[in-house]
Amino acid sequence: QVQLVESGGGLVRPGGSLRLSCAAAKSISRYSMGWYRQAPGKQRDLVAQTSSDGSTGYADSVKGRFTISRDNAKNTVSLQMNSLKPEDTAVYYCKANRLFEPPSWGQGTQVTVSS
């Protein structure tokens, strides 16, 4: 497993941008990395993911607004969030997983989109 620490959350107005970062304590080059979010009273849902080969995928609700990227040299994964909406408000979690290991989760970072 791998220790993950998220940062970059905060309060932003609708239409604004935030960039979340997830720092891993060891190499992530062989891990699939993802960003998830959980709003109060709702389940935790996948937002975006990047596989070890660099391919990416997004939830329909964030396509065209969010971009996930990874820097294997720095052991970091980022989520650039643009055109934020109130419904993007949630705690955002970073997840690392690979075969034959339990998934690893960060502690989460709060994103609040409000005027």
Coordinates of N, CA and C in Angstrom, one line a residue:
Q1 N 0.8 -1.2 0.0 CA 0.0 0.0 0.0 C 0.9 1.2 0.0
V2 N 0.2 2.4 -0.2 CA 1.0 3.6 -0.3 C 0.3 4.7 0.5
Q3 N 1.0 5.5 1.2 CA 0.5 6.7 2.0 C 0.2 7.8 1.0
L4 N -1.0 8.4 1.1 CA -1.4 9.5 0.2 C -1.8 10.7 1.0
V5 N -1.4 11.9 0.5 CA -1.8 13.1 1.2 C -2.4 14.1 0.2
E6 N -3.6 14.5 0.3 CA -4.2 15.5 -0.6 C -4.1 16.9 -0.1
S7 N -4.1 17.8 -1.0 CA -4.1 19.2 -0.7 C -4.7 20.0 -1.8
G8 N -5.0 21.3 -1.5 CA -5.5 22.2 -2.6 C -7.0 22.5 -2.5
G9 N -7.7 21.9 -1.6 CA -9.1 22.2 -1.5 C -9.3 23.6 -0.9
G10 N -10.6 24.0 -0.9 CA -10.9 25.3 -0.4 C -12.3 25.7 -0.8
L11 N -12.6 27.0 -0.6 CA -13.8 27.7 -1.0 C -13.6 28.5 -2.3
V12 N -14.5 28.2 -3.2 CA -14.3 28.9 -4.5 C -15.7 29.3 -5.0
R13 N -15.8 30.4 -5.7 CA -17.1 30.8 -6.3 C -17.5 30.0 -7.5
P14 N -18.7 29.9 -7.8 CA -19.1 29.2 -9.1 C -18.4 29.8 -10.3
G15 N -18.0 28.9 -11.2 CA -17.2 29.3 -12.3 C -15.7 29.4 -12.1
G16 N -15.3 29.3 -10.8 CA -13.9 29.4 -10.5 C -13.1 28.1 -10.7
S17 N -11.9 28.1 -10.3 CA -11.0 26.9 -10.5 C -10.2 26.6 -9.2
L18 N -9.9 25.3 -9.1 CA -9.0 24.8 -8.1 C -8.2 23.7 -8.6
R19 N -7.0 23.6 -8.0 CA -6.1 22.5 -8.4 C -5.8 21.6 -7.2
L20 N -6.2 20.4 -7.2 CA -5.9 19.5 -6.1 C -4.7 18.7 -6.4
S21 N -3.9 18.4 -5.4 CA -2.7 17.6 -5.5 C -2.8 16.4 -4.5
C22 N -2.2 15.3 -5.0 CA -2.1 14.1 -4.1 C -0.6 13.7 -4.2
A23 N 0.0 13.7 -3.0 CA 1.4 13.3 -2.9 C 1.5 11.9 -2.3
A24 N 2.2 11.1 -3.0 CA 2.4 9.7 -2.5 C 3.8 9.5 -1.8
A25 N 3.8 8.6 -0.9 CA 5.1 8.4 -0.1 C 6.0 7.5 -0.8
K26 N 5.6 6.9 -1.9 CA 6.5 6.1 -2.7 C 6.1 6.1 -4.2
S27 N 6.9 5.5 -5.0 CA 6.6 5.5 -6.4 C 5.2 5.0 -6.8
I28 N 4.6 5.8 -7.7 CA 3.2 5.5 -8.1 C 3.2 5.0 -9.6
S29 N 4.4 4.8 -10.1 CA 4.4 4.5 -11.6 C 3.6 3.2 -11.9
R30 N 3.5 2.3 -11.0 CA 2.8 1.0 -11.3 C 1.4 1.0 -10.8
Y31 N 0.9 2.2 -10.3 CA -0.4 2.3 -9.7 C -1.4 3.0 -10.7
S32 N -2.6 2.5 -10.6 CA -3.7 3.3 -11.2 C -4.1 4.3 -10.1
M33 N -4.2 5.5 -10.5 CA -4.6 6.6 -9.5 C -5.9 7.2 -9.9
G34 N -6.7 7.6 -8.8 CA -8.0 8.1 -9.1 C -8.3 9.2 -8.1
W35 N -9.2 10.1 -8.5 CA -9.8 11.1 -7.6 C -11.3 10.7 -7.5
Y36 N -11.8 10.7 -6.2 CA -13.2 10.4 -5.9 C -13.7 11.5 -5.1
R37 N -15.0 11.6 -5.0 CA -15.6 12.7 -4.2 C -16.8 12.1 -3.5
Q38 N -17.1 12.7 -2.3 CA -18.2 12.3 -1.5 C -18.9 13.5 -0.9
A39 N -20.1 13.7 -1.3 CA -20.9 14.8 -0.8 C -21.7 14.3 0.4
P40 N -22.1 15.2 1.3 CA -22.8 14.7 2.5 C -24.0 13.9 2.2
G41 N -24.2 12.7 2.8 CA -25.3 11.9 2.6 C -25.3 11.1 1.3
K42 N -24.2 11.2 0.6 CA -24.1 10.5 -0.7 C -22.9 9.5 -0.7
Q43 N -22.9 8.6 -1.7 CA -21.8 7.6 -1.8 C -20.6 8.3 -2.4
R44 N -19.5 7.6 -2.2 CA -18.2 8.1 -2.8 C -18.2 7.7 -4.3
D45 N -18.0 8.6 -5.2 CA -18.0 8.4 -6.6 C -16.7 8.7 -7.3
L46 N -16.4 8.0 -8.3 CA -15.2 8.2 -9.1 C -15.4 9.5 -9.9
V47 N -14.4 10.4 -9.9 CA -14.4 11.6 -10.6 C -13.5 11.5 -11.9
A48 N -12.3 11.0 -11.6 CA -11.3 10.9 -12.7 C -10.3 9.8 -12.3
Q49 N -9.7 9.2 -13.3 CA -8.7 8.2 -13.0 C -7.6 8.2 -14.1
T50 N -6.4 7.8 -13.7 CA -5.3 7.7 -14.7 C -4.6 6.4 -14.4
S51 N -4.5 5.6 -15.5 CA -3.9 4.3 -15.3 C -2.3 4.4 -15.4
S52 N -1.7 3.3 -15.1 CA -0.2 3.3 -15.1 C 0.3 3.6 -16.5
D53 N -0.5 3.3 -17.5 CA 0.0 3.6 -18.9 C -0.3 5.0 -19.3
G54 N -0.9 5.8 -18.4 CA -1.2 7.2 -18.7 C -2.5 7.5 -19.3
S55 N -3.3 6.5 -19.6 CA -4.6 6.7 -20.1 C -5.5 7.3 -19.0
T56 N -6.5 8.0 -19.4 CA -7.4 8.7 -18.4 C -8.8 8.5 -18.7
G57 N -9.7 8.7 -17.6 CA -11.1 8.5 -17.8 C -11.8 9.5 -16.8
Y58 N -13.0 9.9 -17.2 CA -13.7 10.9 -16.4 C -15.2 10.5 -16.2
A59 N -15.7 11.0 -15.1 CA -17.2 10.9 -14.9 C -17.8 11.9 -15.9
D60 N -19.0 11.5 -16.4 CA -19.7 12.4 -17.4 C -19.9 13.8 -16.8
S61 N -20.1 13.9 -15.5 CA -20.4 15.2 -14.9 C -19.3 16.2 -14.9
V62 N -18.0 15.7 -15.1 CA -16.9 16.6 -15.1 C -16.1 16.6 -16.4
K63 N -16.5 15.9 -17.4 CA -15.8 15.9 -18.7 C -15.8 17.3 -19.2
G64 N -14.6 17.7 -19.7 CA -14.5 19.0 -20.3 C -14.2 20.1 -19.3
R65 N -14.3 19.8 -18.0 CA -14.1 20.8 -16.9 C -12.9 20.4 -16.1
F66 N -12.7 19.1 -15.8 CA -11.7 18.6 -14.9 C -10.6 17.9 -15.8
T67 N -9.3 18.0 -15.3 CA -8.3 17.3 -16.0 C -7.4 16.6 -14.9
I68 N -7.2 15.3 -15.1 CA -6.3 14.6 -14.2 C -4.9 14.4 -14.8
S69 N -3.9 14.5 -14.0 CA -2.5 14.4 -14.6 C -1.7 13.7 -13.5
R70 N -0.6 13.0 -13.9 CA 0.3 12.4 -13.0 C 1.7 12.7 -13.3
D71 N 2.5 12.8 -12.3 CA 4.0 13.0 -12.5 C 4.6 11.9 -11.7
N72 N 5.0 10.9 -12.4 CA 5.6 9.7 -11.7 C 7.0 10.0 -11.1
A73 N 7.7 11.0 -11.7 CA 9.0 11.4 -11.1 C 8.8 12.0 -9.8
K74 N 7.7 12.7 -9.6 CA 7.5 13.4 -8.3 C 6.5 12.7 -7.4
N75 N 6.0 11.5 -7.9 CA 5.0 10.7 -7.2 C 3.8 11.6 -6.8
T76 N 3.3 12.3 -7.8 CA 2.1 13.1 -7.5 C 1.0 12.9 -8.6
V77 N -0.2 13.2 -8.2 CA -1.3 13.2 -9.1 C -2.1 14.4 -8.8
S78 N -2.5 15.1 -9.9 CA -3.2 16.4 -9.7 C -4.6 16.3 -10.4
L79 N -5.5 17.2 -9.9 CA -6.8 17.3 -10.5 C -7.1 18.8 -10.7
Q80 N -7.0 19.2 -12.0 CA -7.3 20.6 -12.3 C -8.8 20.7 -12.5
M81 N -9.5 21.6 -11.7 CA -10.9 21.7 -11.8 C -11.3 23.1 -12.2
N82 N -11.9 23.2 -13.4 CA -12.3 24.5 -13.9 C -13.9 24.6 -14.0
S83 N -14.4 25.8 -14.2 CA -15.8 26.0 -14.3 C -16.6 25.2 -13.2
L84 N -16.1 25.4 -12.0 CA -16.7 24.7 -10.9 C -18.2 25.1 -10.6
K85 N -19.0 24.1 -10.2 CA -20.4 24.3 -9.9 C -20.7 24.0 -8.5
P86 N -21.8 24.5 -7.9 CA -22.1 24.2 -6.6 C -22.2 22.7 -6.3
E87 N -22.7 21.9 -7.3 CA -22.8 20.5 -7.2 C -21.5 19.8 -7.2
D88 N -20.4 20.5 -7.4 CA -19.0 19.9 -7.3 C -18.6 19.9 -5.8
T89 N -19.3 20.5 -4.9 CA -19.0 20.6 -3.5 C -19.0 19.2 -2.9
A90 N -17.9 18.8 -2.3 CA -17.7 17.5 -1.7 C -16.3 17.4 -1.1
V91 N -16.1 16.3 -0.4 CA -14.7 16.0 0.0 C -14.1 15.1 -1.1
Y92 N -13.0 15.5 -1.5 CA -12.3 14.8 -2.6 C -11.2 14.0 -2.1
Y93 N -11.1 12.7 -2.5 CA -10.2 11.7 -2.1 C -9.3 11.2 -3.2
C94 N -8.1 11.0 -2.9 CA -7.2 10.3 -3.8 C -7.1 8.9 -3.5
K95 N -7.0 8.0 -4.5 CA -6.9 6.6 -4.4 C -5.8 6.0 -5.2
A96 N -5.1 5.1 -4.7 CA -4.1 4.3 -5.5 C -4.4 2.8 -5.4
N97 N -4.4 2.2 -6.5 CA -4.6 0.7 -6.5 C -3.8 0.0 -7.6
R98 N -3.5 -1.2 -7.3 CA -2.8 -2.0 -8.3 C -3.1 -3.5 -7.9
L99 N -2.9 -4.4 -8.8 CA -3.2 -5.8 -8.6 C -2.5 -6.3 -7.3
F100 N -3.3 -7.2 -6.6 CA -2.8 -7.9 -5.5 C -2.5 -7.1 -4.3
E101 N -3.0 -5.8 -4.3 CA -2.9 -5.0 -3.1 C -4.2 -4.4 -2.8
P102 N -4.5 -4.2 -1.5 CA -5.7 -3.4 -1.1 C -5.5 -2.0 -1.6
P103 N -6.6 -1.3 -1.9 CA -6.4 0.1 -2.4 C -6.0 1.0 -1.2
S104 N -5.3 2.1 -1.5 CA -4.9 3.1 -0.5 C -5.7 4.4 -0.8
W105 N -6.1 5.0 0.3 CA -6.9 6.2 0.2 C -6.2 7.3 1.0
G106 N -6.3 8.6 0.5 CA -5.9 9.7 1.3 C -7.0 10.1 2.3
Q107 N -6.7 11.2 3.1 CA -7.6 11.6 4.1 C -8.7 12.5 3.6
G108 N -8.5 13.0 2.4 CA -9.6 13.8 1.8 C -9.3 15.3 1.9
T109 N -9.8 16.1 1.0 CA -9.7 17.5 1.1 C -11.1 18.1 0.7
Q110 N -11.5 19.1 1.4 CA -12.9 19.7 1.2 C -12.8 20.7 0.1
V111 N -13.8 20.6 -0.8 CA -14.0 21.6 -1.9 C -15.4 22.1 -1.7
T112 N -15.5 23.4 -1.6 CA -16.8 24.0 -1.5 C -17.0 25.1 -2.5
V113 N -18.0 24.9 -3.3 CA -18.3 25.9 -4.4 C -19.6 26.6 -4.0
S114 N -19.4 27.9 -3.7 CA -20.5 28.7 -3.2 C -20.3 30.2 -3.5
S115 N -21.3 30.9 -3.7 CA -21.2 32.4 -3.9 C -21.4 33.1 -2.5

